[in-house]
């Protein structure tokens, strides 16, 4: 929920207004919960067997606008739990009644699976709730924590978006409700911008582009959440991870390789066995009684390599790098395209260092991150997640304070935009999250730099210090792209499939004007030249018009297309067609050799604009 | 069993002679089976509670030599099964009795888990055996198919090697026998050569070198058969697979990427579900009821990518390349070092082509194989495995004949040494096996080119032919290295860890003469220069003598070591120490820049000798 302070009351008030409008049309409606979500709100309603659809939206919106124009004030009042339960019975609101009863019975514990928005008085600690707040606008009253705008007129611009089935309290077996989503913004202009952003996002949907540009596929026989990458999609994976690796290898990281499965002993030692629980894929050996598991992360394996030799303070930092796949059994309902998959490849790395080396290591990783995100044209800001005052953290407070200071100092020396959040650290160490903004303004959290004081402890890792004593190293986990699949889901939409030359699966396409032997020979000759320069070059020698060939290349978003006919064979010069986004005005005539060399240089320097 | 024709009767006769010798010393001995194996023979014996050990070997060998000098002729005679069973009872040979009874009862079926050597008359088809042959030398008679040498004097040179426990008929729960192994050769000289080869092999044992050179580790917590590769070992993996990939990418192969697990549906469709049986690792999803499995091979996945689009005759050949890991649940007893592992990485590739394209594709793959094995300095010969006259093969006979002809023609045009074997093809297509000979004369079968007429059929793959009809493509499976782990187990022993510069984890080591600031600065400067050239350079700035530093570098088998002191800083020249196997007489003085550039060029051109 972004801009919570500004838009929250407005969006939450719209949820009430929508519920009130639906009740005007369907008196019998039973209400579930109606929280604020990203960009808007929803309300879960139960109309027995009556099914609403998007065709009902105009009428509901009309009624909402009526309520808004009535300028009804939102009034807060408190009831004791008993009164509240009575109210829910009288108003025939069994779902509210259930919530209230749970709340009454269990104090805080019930709050976990519910939005806190539902409660007048949020349950704190183990204090039992005795009063809850209600909000009334016009003749509509709802159990609600608030806050709300002062009157229905102050809700800005909104639009109902979609309707979907949802189990009451998200539990299978519970009654199925209808969830109506709306979006809301302060002004009509912002709403319209959001709507055109959505329109644009739809065009760029990576699942759609993945198919159109032949990047990846899913197969029924292989299963959901398990994408297969075609040659074109594999180029994306390879180029991006090669860059990510290069950025770290130049800073002293060495590649390692670990198997994708392990005895569960490893995760019992690391603590991940409990942490990942149901998300672990268990592996059954038919030959042995080994209890095996697919790795949900790589750090425990990497500690085994660290621990395979005695390390001295002089050997540190030791830096391991590995692009490797982890396995998490995500709920099938949550799988979609590349955004969430069951086997995700990370450009993972682990540093084992002394506490006094943290800052240098983080600085160097942030440098790499900055360079990478500049190259892919996404603006980067970082969130610094610190511990709070509670006792929920492992490792000495002094170590934490020193480490947090080093994190911040490394961020500042990289001139990165940042914000700090207390209480957002993992229990095992503070961290830095990379937040990137894509071409249509959406922010994504992709990768992380995470300090870890706990794995070294659990695995008993040590190094011999100057004085001969055994000291514990700190671990730093870092993936720059994060999961390559998830990164691609963002990057394909960010670029709308118009990849810069260094990433483009096909960098140059050659379209022949005819199929004469002389032409085909010449084409074969220049293809071979281009391949020697390492260019990814495609060729269209089919019996089609040049116009059609150019359109096909455009559809595949190939950066450069050159046409080969009589004239080009004679002069050895071409007039490359350049993809529009690459910001070159008019293509000029250029010798083929020179053209290929220029494109190869562009790829090598990883620029996104054409240098022709 | 190599040289079967020459050495087989000799080795098999020695098994009898050993059994006879043991019976002279232990009258009560009960004999199991005594077949010929690679380089020699063994016999399984049962002495009740009496345990033999290697200290008993001299006495047994002595007795064997006596029998040999007695020049006893081997005499063959036939008995009916009934007579044979009576003989085994009278001679108190219950294991022989069991074999004979099984043979009598079941005809051919029993022969499957036994060496055919055990039977006088081999069971053919479903014909029941009615007579079996025996061989007698001196007072020793044994059930035996033969053939044998004419007399005990003609057995060449032999040596008993080791003794190990073995279950009768390899079945757990059966009586435990003592298996005594011997080796045998035609001459004493050959035996001695073999013994020194073994001595040399022991020194080169890749498990020993893997530890000494810090290449890979095993971890109790991770499990057996699951090696983890350290930074140094990962360089070997990366360099070798990069070369293998490069060789094919330059020939039109494109990388693809597939997940390591799949629903079992895929392998049910491909037929591997039945084929791999117990060797499959089953994966249990806790979130879904999906029946998942770790991939034991990659071809079924790759067919999914082929099938994701309609293909035309013009699109073929389509060539996919992927270095990826497969999982096979090998029996724990068979796991050892890198030779046999439970997760093996293949440099795998699949071609989908028209039948008329087979020869060109095979020729191109063989070219790559030849280039690769030349670079690693191993001589290559190939085995062509064809079908026989039986009906055990899928695909039309015409297709087979044409394909076999194309395989042979491709092998000949690559001037490869080859031999042909009828009846050795897989049921789904003919194949080419790469047999490589290592530096100490051992031959290994590493990689394969395998034609496949069946997967395209099972998956209904097709392409649209010139006439618009749907035609079935042929698949060609090919891994050049095979399993990278197994390849490394051979390659580490082949090189004895003295890797050529292009493979060496550490190509150059810098040893500083002192720890003065000036020296350390200069060293840092040249390290950075070397890294910019892509060199893998190590540095020893420790407070030790230069002599010790050089010894340490030698122990790690670093190709080049340079010492940096006063003089080198002043002149900018070094006198590189060159690893002895790299065939350079006396190291000359050379400027550091020039030296680095020379080493970088050596690495790039993948030569194995120094060019200094």
PDB file of N, CA and C in Angstrom, chain A residues 183-267:
ATOM      1  N   UNK A 183     -10.205   0.650  -8.071  1.00  0.00           N
ATOM      2  CA  UNK A 183      -9.001   1.452  -7.896  1.00  0.00           C
ATOM      3  C   UNK A 183      -9.430   2.881  -7.595  1.00  0.00           C
ATOM      4  N   UNK A 184      -8.589   3.635  -6.924  1.00  0.00           N
ATOM      5  CA  UNK A 184      -8.947   5.009  -6.568  1.00  0.00           C
ATOM      6  C   UNK A 184      -7.702   5.865  -6.453  1.00  0.00           C
ATOM      7  N   UNK A 185      -7.819   7.077  -6.910  1.00  0.00           N
ATOM      8  CA  UNK A 185      -6.713   8.043  -6.843  1.00  0.00           C
ATOM      9  C   UNK A 185      -7.255   9.404  -6.434  1.00  0.00           C
ATOM     10  N   UNK A 186      -6.335  10.297  -6.069  1.00  0.00           N
ATOM     11  CA  UNK A 186      -6.775  11.614  -5.593  1.00  0.00           C
ATOM     12  C   UNK A 186      -7.489  12.403  -6.690  1.00  0.00           C
ATOM     13  N   UNK A 187      -7.005  12.271  -7.923  1.00  0.00           N
ATOM     14  CA  UNK A 187      -7.605  13.061  -9.011  1.00  0.00           C
ATOM     15  C   UNK A 187      -7.978  12.169 -10.184  1.00  0.00           C
ATOM     16  N   UNK A 188      -8.879  12.687 -11.017  1.00  0.00           N
ATOM     17  CA  UNK A 188      -9.291  11.984 -12.228  1.00  0.00           C
ATOM     18  C   UNK A 188      -8.088  11.768 -13.142  1.00  0.00           C
ATOM     19  N   UNK A 189      -7.203  12.758 -13.186  1.00  0.00           N
ATOM     20  CA  UNK A 189      -6.022  12.672 -14.043  1.00  0.00           C
ATOM     21  C   UNK A 189      -5.141  11.477 -13.622  1.00  0.00           C
ATOM     22  N   UNK A 190      -4.943  11.346 -12.320  1.00  0.00           N
ATOM     23  CA  UNK A 190      -4.126  10.227 -11.836  1.00  0.00           C
ATOM     24  C   UNK A 190      -4.790   8.886 -12.145  1.00  0.00           C
ATOM     25  N   UNK A 191      -6.103   8.853 -12.014  1.00  0.00           N
ATOM     26  CA  UNK A 191      -6.827   7.619 -12.332  1.00  0.00           C
ATOM     27  C   UNK A 191      -6.615   7.267 -13.800  1.00  0.00           C
ATOM     28  N   UNK A 192      -6.735   8.303 -14.654  1.00  0.00           N
ATOM     29  CA  UNK A 192      -6.577   8.055 -16.085  1.00  0.00           C
ATOM     30  C   UNK A 192      -5.154   7.601 -16.414  1.00  0.00           C
ATOM     31  N   UNK A 193      -4.191   8.218 -15.746  1.00  0.00           N
ATOM     32  CA  UNK A 193      -2.810   7.788 -15.955  1.00  0.00           C
ATOM     33  C   UNK A 193      -2.636   6.320 -15.548  1.00  0.00           C
ATOM     34  N   UNK A 194      -3.270   6.002 -14.439  1.00  0.00           N
ATOM     35  CA  UNK A 194      -3.162   4.616 -13.969  1.00  0.00           C
ATOM     36  C   UNK A 194      -3.798   3.664 -14.989  1.00  0.00           C
ATOM     37  N   UNK A 195      -4.973   4.084 -15.511  1.00  0.00           N
ATOM     38  CA  UNK A 195      -5.662   3.226 -16.474  1.00  0.00           C
ATOM     39  C   UNK A 195      -4.835   3.055 -17.750  1.00  0.00           C
ATOM     40  N   UNK A 196      -4.157   4.132 -18.183  1.00  0.00           N
ATOM     41  CA  UNK A 196      -3.367   3.930 -19.409  1.00  0.00           C
ATOM     42  C   UNK A 196      -2.095   3.148 -19.111  1.00  0.00           C
ATOM     43  N   UNK A 197      -1.609   3.291 -17.880  1.00  0.00           N
ATOM     44  CA  UNK A 197      -0.476   2.440 -17.498  1.00  0.00           C
ATOM     45  C   UNK A 197      -0.898   0.968 -17.582  1.00  0.00           C
ATOM     46  N   UNK A 198      -2.101   0.678 -17.084  1.00  0.00           N
ATOM     47  CA  UNK A 198      -2.596  -0.702 -17.132  1.00  0.00           C
ATOM     48  C   UNK A 198      -2.726  -1.196 -18.567  1.00  0.00           C
ATOM     49  N   UNK A 199      -3.229  -0.286 -19.406  1.00  0.00           N
ATOM     50  CA  UNK A 199      -3.396  -0.618 -20.819  1.00  0.00           C
ATOM     51  C   UNK A 199      -2.037  -0.982 -21.430  1.00  0.00           C
ATOM     52  N   UNK A 200      -1.054  -0.137 -21.107  1.00  0.00           N
ATOM     53  CA  UNK A 200       0.301  -0.347 -21.603  1.00  0.00           C
ATOM     54  C   UNK A 200       0.885  -1.650 -21.040  1.00  0.00           C
ATOM     55  N   UNK A 201       0.622  -1.891 -19.742  1.00  0.00           N
ATOM     56  CA  UNK A 201       1.139  -3.103 -19.103  1.00  0.00           C
ATOM     57  C   UNK A 201       0.568  -4.348 -19.777  1.00  0.00           C
ATOM     58  N   UNK A 202      -0.692  -4.250 -20.186  1.00  0.00           N
ATOM     59  CA  UNK A 202      -1.350  -5.380 -20.843  1.00  0.00           C
ATOM     60  C   UNK A 202      -0.655  -5.698 -22.163  1.00  0.00           C
ATOM     61  N   UNK A 203      -0.318  -4.651 -22.900  1.00  0.00           N
ATOM     62  CA  UNK A 203       0.379  -4.845 -24.173  1.00  0.00           C
ATOM     63  C   UNK A 203       1.745  -5.491 -23.951  1.00  0.00           C
ATOM     64  N   UNK A 204       2.355  -5.123 -22.807  1.00  0.00           N
ATOM     65  CA  UNK A 204       3.702  -5.602 -22.519  1.00  0.00           C
ATOM     66  C   UNK A 204       3.709  -6.899 -21.719  1.00  0.00           C
ATOM     67  N   UNK A 205       2.555  -7.421 -21.410  1.00  0.00           N
ATOM     68  CA  UNK A 205       2.494  -8.601 -20.538  1.00  0.00           C
ATOM     69  C   UNK A 205       3.555  -9.629 -20.967  1.00  0.00           C
ATOM     70  N   UNK A 206       4.430  -9.989 -20.055  1.00  0.00           N
ATOM     71  CA  UNK A 206       5.558 -10.828 -20.457  1.00  0.00           C
ATOM     72  C   UNK A 206       5.125 -12.222 -20.909  1.00  0.00           C
ATOM     73  N   UNK A 207       3.937 -12.652 -20.462  1.00  0.00           N
ATOM     74  CA  UNK A 207       3.460 -13.961 -20.910  1.00  0.00           C
ATOM     75  C   UNK A 207       3.085 -13.897 -22.393  1.00  0.00           C
ATOM     76  N   UNK A 208       2.468 -12.762 -22.771  1.00  0.00           N
ATOM     77  CA  UNK A 208       2.091 -12.539 -24.169  1.00  0.00           C
ATOM     78  C   UNK A 208       3.359 -12.374 -25.020  1.00  0.00           C
ATOM     79  N   UNK A 209       4.260 -11.510 -24.566  1.00  0.00           N
ATOM     80  CA  UNK A 209       5.495 -11.283 -25.327  1.00  0.00           C
ATOM     81  C   UNK A 209       6.370 -12.527 -25.356  1.00  0.00           C
ATOM     82  N   UNK A 210       6.319 -13.290 -24.280  1.00  0.00           N
ATOM     83  CA  UNK A 210       7.107 -14.523 -24.222  1.00  0.00           C
ATOM     84  C   UNK A 210       6.740 -15.462 -25.354  1.00  0.00           C
ATOM     85  N   UNK A 211       5.454 -15.468 -25.685  1.00  0.00           N
ATOM     86  CA  UNK A 211       4.977 -16.316 -26.777  1.00  0.00           C
ATOM     87  C   UNK A 211       5.270 -15.668 -28.138  1.00  0.00           C
ATOM     88  N   UNK A 212       4.924 -14.387 -28.263  1.00  0.00           N
ATOM     89  CA  UNK A 212       5.115 -13.701 -29.548  1.00  0.00           C
ATOM     90  C   UNK A 212       6.575 -13.663 -29.973  1.00  0.00           C
ATOM     91  N   UNK A 213       7.450 -13.462 -28.992  1.00  0.00           N
ATOM     92  CA  UNK A 213       8.871 -13.340 -29.319  1.00  0.00           C
ATOM     93  C   UNK A 213       9.610 -14.665 -29.151  1.00  0.00           C
ATOM     94  N   UNK A 214       8.849 -15.743 -28.869  1.00  0.00           N
ATOM     95  CA  UNK A 214       9.414 -17.098 -28.783  1.00  0.00           C
ATOM     96  C   UNK A 214      10.531 -17.166 -27.744  1.00  0.00           C
ATOM     97  N   UNK A 215      10.203 -16.778 -26.501  1.00  0.00           N
ATOM     98  CA  UNK A 215      11.226 -16.706 -25.453  1.00  0.00           C
ATOM     99  C   UNK A 215      11.174 -17.897 -24.496  1.00  0.00           C
ATOM    100  N   UNK A 216       9.974 -18.307 -24.140  1.00  0.00           N
ATOM    101  CA  UNK A 216       9.852 -19.439 -23.220  1.00  0.00           C
ATOM    102  C   UNK A 216       8.505 -20.098 -23.434  1.00  0.00           C
ATOM    103  N   UNK A 217       8.394 -21.322 -22.960  1.00  0.00           N
ATOM    104  CA  UNK A 217       7.136 -22.057 -23.107  1.00  0.00           C
ATOM    105  C   UNK A 217       6.815 -22.766 -21.793  1.00  0.00           C
ATOM    106  N   UNK A 218       5.564 -23.133 -21.672  1.00  0.00           N
ATOM    107  CA  UNK A 218       5.180 -24.067 -20.619  1.00  0.00           C
ATOM    108  C   UNK A 218       4.661 -25.324 -21.308  1.00  0.00           C
ATOM    109  N   UNK A 219       4.778 -26.443 -20.629  1.00  0.00           N
ATOM    110  CA  UNK A 219       4.314 -27.695 -21.207  1.00  0.00           C
ATOM    111  C   UNK A 219       3.466 -28.419 -20.174  1.00  0.00           C
ATOM    112  N   UNK A 220       2.308 -28.857 -20.603  1.00  0.00           N
ATOM    113  CA  UNK A 220       1.414 -29.642 -19.751  1.00  0.00           C
ATOM    114  C   UNK A 220       2.139 -30.843 -19.138  1.00  0.00           C
ATOM    115  N   UNK A 221       2.948 -31.485 -19.963  1.00  0.00           N
ATOM    116  CA  UNK A 221       3.623 -32.703 -19.512  1.00  0.00           C
ATOM    117  C   UNK A 221       4.695 -32.415 -18.471  1.00  0.00           C
ATOM    118  N   UNK A 222       5.263 -31.204 -18.528  1.00  0.00           N
ATOM    119  CA  UNK A 222       6.324 -30.847 -17.581  1.00  0.00           C
ATOM    120  C   UNK A 222       5.718 -30.312 -16.286  1.00  0.00           C
ATOM    121  N   UNK A 223       4.677 -29.488 -16.426  1.00  0.00           N
ATOM    122  CA  UNK A 223       3.972 -29.053 -15.231  1.00  0.00           C
ATOM    123  C   UNK A 223       3.983 -27.550 -15.031  1.00  0.00           C
ATOM    124  N   UNK A 224       3.116 -27.086 -14.136  1.00  0.00           N
ATOM    125  CA  UNK A 224       2.965 -25.649 -13.936  1.00  0.00           C
ATOM    126  C   UNK A 224       4.129 -25.100 -13.117  1.00  0.00           C
ATOM    127  N   UNK A 225       4.445 -23.841 -13.399  1.00  0.00           N
ATOM    128  CA  UNK A 225       5.528 -23.198 -12.673  1.00  0.00           C
ATOM    129  C   UNK A 225       6.898 -23.677 -13.094  1.00  0.00           C
ATOM    130  N   UNK A 226       6.973 -24.401 -14.214  1.00  0.00           N
ATOM    131  CA  UNK A 226       8.250 -24.963 -14.673  1.00  0.00           C
ATOM    132  C   UNK A 226       8.505 -24.572 -16.134  1.00  0.00           C
ATOM    133  N   UNK A 227       8.864 -23.307 -16.366  1.00  0.00           N
ATOM    134  CA  UNK A 227       9.068 -22.850 -17.742  1.00  0.00           C
ATOM    135  C   UNK A 227      10.285 -23.505 -18.393  1.00  0.00           C
ATOM    136  N   UNK A 228      10.208 -23.657 -19.710  1.00  0.00           N
ATOM    137  CA  UNK A 228      11.341 -24.115 -20.525  1.00  0.00           C
ATOM    138  C   UNK A 228      11.740 -22.948 -21.418  1.00  0.00           C
ATOM    139  N   UNK A 229      13.013 -22.689 -21.538  1.00  0.00           N
ATOM    140  CA  UNK A 229      13.474 -21.550 -22.323  1.00  0.00           C
ATOM    141  C   UNK A 229      13.965 -21.977 -23.691  1.00  0.00           C
ATOM    142  N   UNK A 230      13.393 -21.333 -24.709  1.00  0.00           N
ATOM    143  CA  UNK A 230      13.781 -21.564 -26.100  1.00  0.00           C
ATOM    144  C   UNK A 230      15.154 -20.938 -26.342  1.00  0.00           C
ATOM    145  N   UNK A 231      15.730 -21.157 -27.525  1.00  0.00           N
ATOM    146  CA  UNK A 231      17.022 -20.518 -27.803  1.00  0.00           C
ATOM    147  C   UNK A 231      16.984 -19.002 -27.580  1.00  0.00           C
ATOM    148  N   UNK A 232      15.927 -18.323 -28.020  1.00  0.00           N
ATOM    149  CA  UNK A 232      15.886 -16.864 -27.844  1.00  0.00           C
ATOM    150  C   UNK A 232      15.828 -16.473 -26.376  1.00  0.00           C
ATOM    151  N   UNK A 233      14.994 -17.162 -25.616  1.00  0.00           N
ATOM    152  CA  UNK A 233      14.880 -16.836 -24.193  1.00  0.00           C
ATOM    153  C   UNK A 233      16.157 -17.158 -23.438  1.00  0.00           C
ATOM    154  N   UNK A 234      16.833 -18.208 -23.896  1.00  0.00           N
ATOM    155  CA  UNK A 234      18.073 -18.602 -23.227  1.00  0.00           C
ATOM    156  C   UNK A 234      19.157 -17.542 -23.424  1.00  0.00           C
ATOM    157  N   UNK A 235      19.130 -16.854 -24.567  1.00  0.00           N
ATOM    158  CA  UNK A 235      20.077 -15.747 -24.764  1.00  0.00           C
ATOM    159  C   UNK A 235      19.863 -14.687 -23.673  1.00  0.00           C
ATOM    160  N   UNK A 236      18.621 -14.362 -23.381  1.00  0.00           N
ATOM    161  CA  UNK A 236      18.347 -13.375 -22.326  1.00  0.00           C
ATOM    162  C   UNK A 236      18.968 -13.828 -21.009  1.00  0.00           C
ATOM    163  N   UNK A 237      18.663 -15.079 -20.641  1.00  0.00           N
ATOM    164  CA  UNK A 237      19.216 -15.618 -19.392  1.00  0.00           C
ATOM    165  C   UNK A 237      20.731 -15.515 -19.376  1.00  0.00           C
ATOM    166  N   UNK A 238      21.347 -15.960 -20.474  1.00  0.00           N
ATOM    167  CA  UNK A 238      22.804 -16.057 -20.502  1.00  0.00           C
ATOM    168  C   UNK A 238      23.457 -14.677 -20.471  1.00  0.00           C
ATOM    169  N   UNK A 239      22.929 -13.753 -21.261  1.00  0.00           N
ATOM    170  CA  UNK A 239      23.557 -12.435 -21.330  1.00  0.00           C
ATOM    171  C   UNK A 239      23.443 -11.701 -19.996  1.00  0.00           C
ATOM    172  N   UNK A 240      22.269 -11.802 -19.394  1.00  0.00           N
ATOM    173  CA  UNK A 240      22.074 -11.083 -18.133  1.00  0.00           C
ATOM    174  C   UNK A 240      22.904 -11.685 -17.009  1.00  0.00           C
ATOM    175  N   UNK A 241      22.922 -13.017 -16.930  1.00  0.00           N
ATOM    176  CA  UNK A 241      23.704 -13.602 -15.844  1.00  0.00           C
ATOM    177  C   UNK A 241      25.199 -13.457 -16.117  1.00  0.00           C
ATOM    178  N   UNK A 242      25.605 -13.502 -17.395  1.00  0.00           N
ATOM    179  CA  UNK A 242      27.029 -13.311 -17.693  1.00  0.00           C
ATOM    180  C   UNK A 242      27.461 -11.929 -17.202  1.00  0.00           C
ATOM    181  N   UNK A 243      26.635 -10.926 -17.451  1.00  0.00           N
ATOM    182  CA  UNK A 243      26.971  -9.578 -16.998  1.00  0.00           C
ATOM    183  C   UNK A 243      27.040  -9.520 -15.471  1.00  0.00           C
ATOM    184  N   UNK A 244      26.019 -10.080 -14.858  1.00  0.00           N
ATOM    185  CA  UNK A 244      25.964 -10.075 -13.398  1.00  0.00           C
ATOM    186  C   UNK A 244      27.186 -10.789 -12.799  1.00  0.00           C
ATOM    187  N   UNK A 245      27.581 -11.892 -13.407  1.00  0.00           N
ATOM    188  CA  UNK A 245      28.759 -12.619 -12.924  1.00  0.00           C
ATOM    189  C   UNK A 245      30.039 -11.816 -13.133  1.00  0.00           C
ATOM    190  N   UNK A 246      30.162 -11.279 -14.336  1.00  0.00           N
ATOM    191  CA  UNK A 246      31.341 -10.496 -14.692  1.00  0.00           C
ATOM    192  C   UNK A 246      31.562  -9.355 -13.697  1.00  0.00           C
ATOM    193  N   UNK A 247      30.453  -8.690 -13.340  1.00  0.00           N
ATOM    194  CA  UNK A 247      30.552  -7.566 -12.417  1.00  0.00           C
ATOM    195  C   UNK A 247      31.123  -7.998 -11.076  1.00  0.00           C
ATOM    196  N   UNK A 248      30.862  -9.228 -10.688  1.00  0.00           N
ATOM    197  CA  UNK A 248      31.394  -9.689  -9.409  1.00  0.00           C
ATOM    198  C   UNK A 248      32.732 -10.403  -9.555  1.00  0.00           C
ATOM    199  N   UNK A 249      32.903 -11.117 -10.670  1.00  0.00           N
ATOM    200  CA  UNK A 249      34.202 -11.794 -10.843  1.00  0.00           C
ATOM    201  C   UNK A 249      35.337 -10.778 -10.883  1.00  0.00           C
ATOM    202  N   UNK A 250      35.063  -9.603 -11.468  1.00  0.00           N
ATOM    203  CA  UNK A 250      36.103  -8.571 -11.505  1.00  0.00           C
ATOM    204  C   UNK A 250      36.371  -8.034 -10.105  1.00  0.00           C
ATOM    205  N   UNK A 251      35.525  -8.386  -9.151  1.00  0.00           N
ATOM    206  CA  UNK A 251      35.732  -7.925  -7.783  1.00  0.00           C
ATOM    207  C   UNK A 251      36.101  -9.069  -6.847  1.00  0.00           C
ATOM    208  N   UNK A 252      36.670 -10.103  -7.415  1.00  0.00           N
ATOM    209  CA  UNK A 252      37.248 -11.142  -6.570  1.00  0.00           C
ATOM    210  C   UNK A 252      36.329 -12.306  -6.237  1.00  0.00           C
ATOM    211  N   UNK A 253      35.157 -12.374  -6.874  1.00  0.00           N
ATOM    212  CA  UNK A 253      34.301 -13.542  -6.642  1.00  0.00           C
ATOM    213  C   UNK A 253      34.742 -14.697  -7.541  1.00  0.00           C
ATOM    214  N   UNK A 254      34.656 -15.912  -6.998  1.00  0.00           N
ATOM    215  CA  UNK A 254      34.984 -17.108  -7.770  1.00  0.00           C
ATOM    216  C   UNK A 254      33.749 -17.982  -7.876  1.00  0.00           C
ATOM    217  N   UNK A 255      33.572 -18.556  -9.043  1.00  0.00           N
ATOM    218  CA  UNK A 255      32.430 -19.453  -9.213  1.00  0.00           C
ATOM    219  C   UNK A 255      32.647 -20.763  -8.464  1.00  0.00           C
ATOM    220  N   UNK A 256      31.578 -21.293  -7.922  1.00  0.00           N
ATOM    221  CA  UNK A 256      31.584 -22.641  -7.348  1.00  0.00           C
ATOM    222  C   UNK A 256      30.399 -23.400  -7.945  1.00  0.00           C
ATOM    223  N   UNK A 257      30.307 -24.675  -7.635  1.00  0.00           N
ATOM    224  CA  UNK A 257      29.192 -25.471  -8.169  1.00  0.00           C
ATOM    225  C   UNK A 257      28.732 -26.465  -7.106  1.00  0.00           C
ATOM    226  N   UNK A 258      27.439 -26.473  -6.830  1.00  0.00           N
ATOM    227  CA  UNK A 258      26.918 -27.430  -5.844  1.00  0.00           C
ATOM    228  C   UNK A 258      25.751 -28.210  -6.450  1.00  0.00           C
ATOM    229  N   UNK A 259      25.543 -29.439  -5.977  1.00  0.00           N
ATOM    230  CA  UNK A 259      24.417 -30.229  -6.490  1.00  0.00           C
ATOM    231  C   UNK A 259      23.088 -29.626  -6.042  1.00  0.00           C
ATOM    232  N   UNK A 260      22.028 -29.929  -6.786  1.00  0.00           N
ATOM    233  CA  UNK A 260      20.728 -29.316  -6.501  1.00  0.00           C
ATOM    234  C   UNK A 260      19.967 -30.051  -5.412  1.00  0.00           C
ATOM    235  N   UNK A 261      20.511 -31.145  -4.952  1.00  0.00           N
ATOM    236  CA  UNK A 261      19.821 -31.798  -3.844  1.00  0.00           C
ATOM    237  C   UNK A 261      20.805 -32.146  -2.741  1.00  0.00           C
ATOM    238  N   UNK A 262      20.261 -32.479  -1.620  1.00  0.00           N
ATOM    239  CA  UNK A 262      21.090 -32.741  -0.445  1.00  0.00           C
ATOM    240  C   UNK A 262      20.288 -33.583   0.529  1.00  0.00           C
ATOM    241  N   UNK A 263      20.997 -34.227   1.416  1.00  0.00           N
ATOM    242  CA  UNK A 263      20.307 -34.862   2.532  1.00  0.00           C
ATOM    243  C   UNK A 263      19.679 -33.768   3.383  1.00  0.00           C
ATOM    244  N   UNK A 264      18.569 -34.079   4.005  1.00  0.00           N
ATOM    245  CA  UNK A 264      17.879 -33.065   4.799  1.00  0.00           C
ATOM    246  C   UNK A 264      18.735 -32.600   5.973  1.00  0.00           C
ATOM    247  N   UNK A 265      19.728 -33.389   6.349  1.00  0.00           N
ATOM    248  CA  UNK A 265      20.642 -33.017   7.448  1.00  0.00           C
ATOM    249  C   UNK A 265      21.163 -31.592   7.294  1.00  0.00           C
ATOM    250  N   UNK A 266      21.474 -31.229   6.049  1.00  0.00           N
ATOM    251  CA  UNK A 266      22.048 -29.911   5.794  1.00  0.00           C
ATOM    252  C   UNK A 266      21.077 -28.801   6.207  1.00  0.00           C
ATOM    253  N   UNK A 267      19.800 -29.009   5.899  1.00  0.00           N
ATOM    254  CA  UNK A 267      18.814 -27.967   6.218  1.00  0.00           C
ATOM    255  C   UNK A 267      18.338 -28.052   7.654  1.00  0.00           C
TER     256      UNK A 267
END
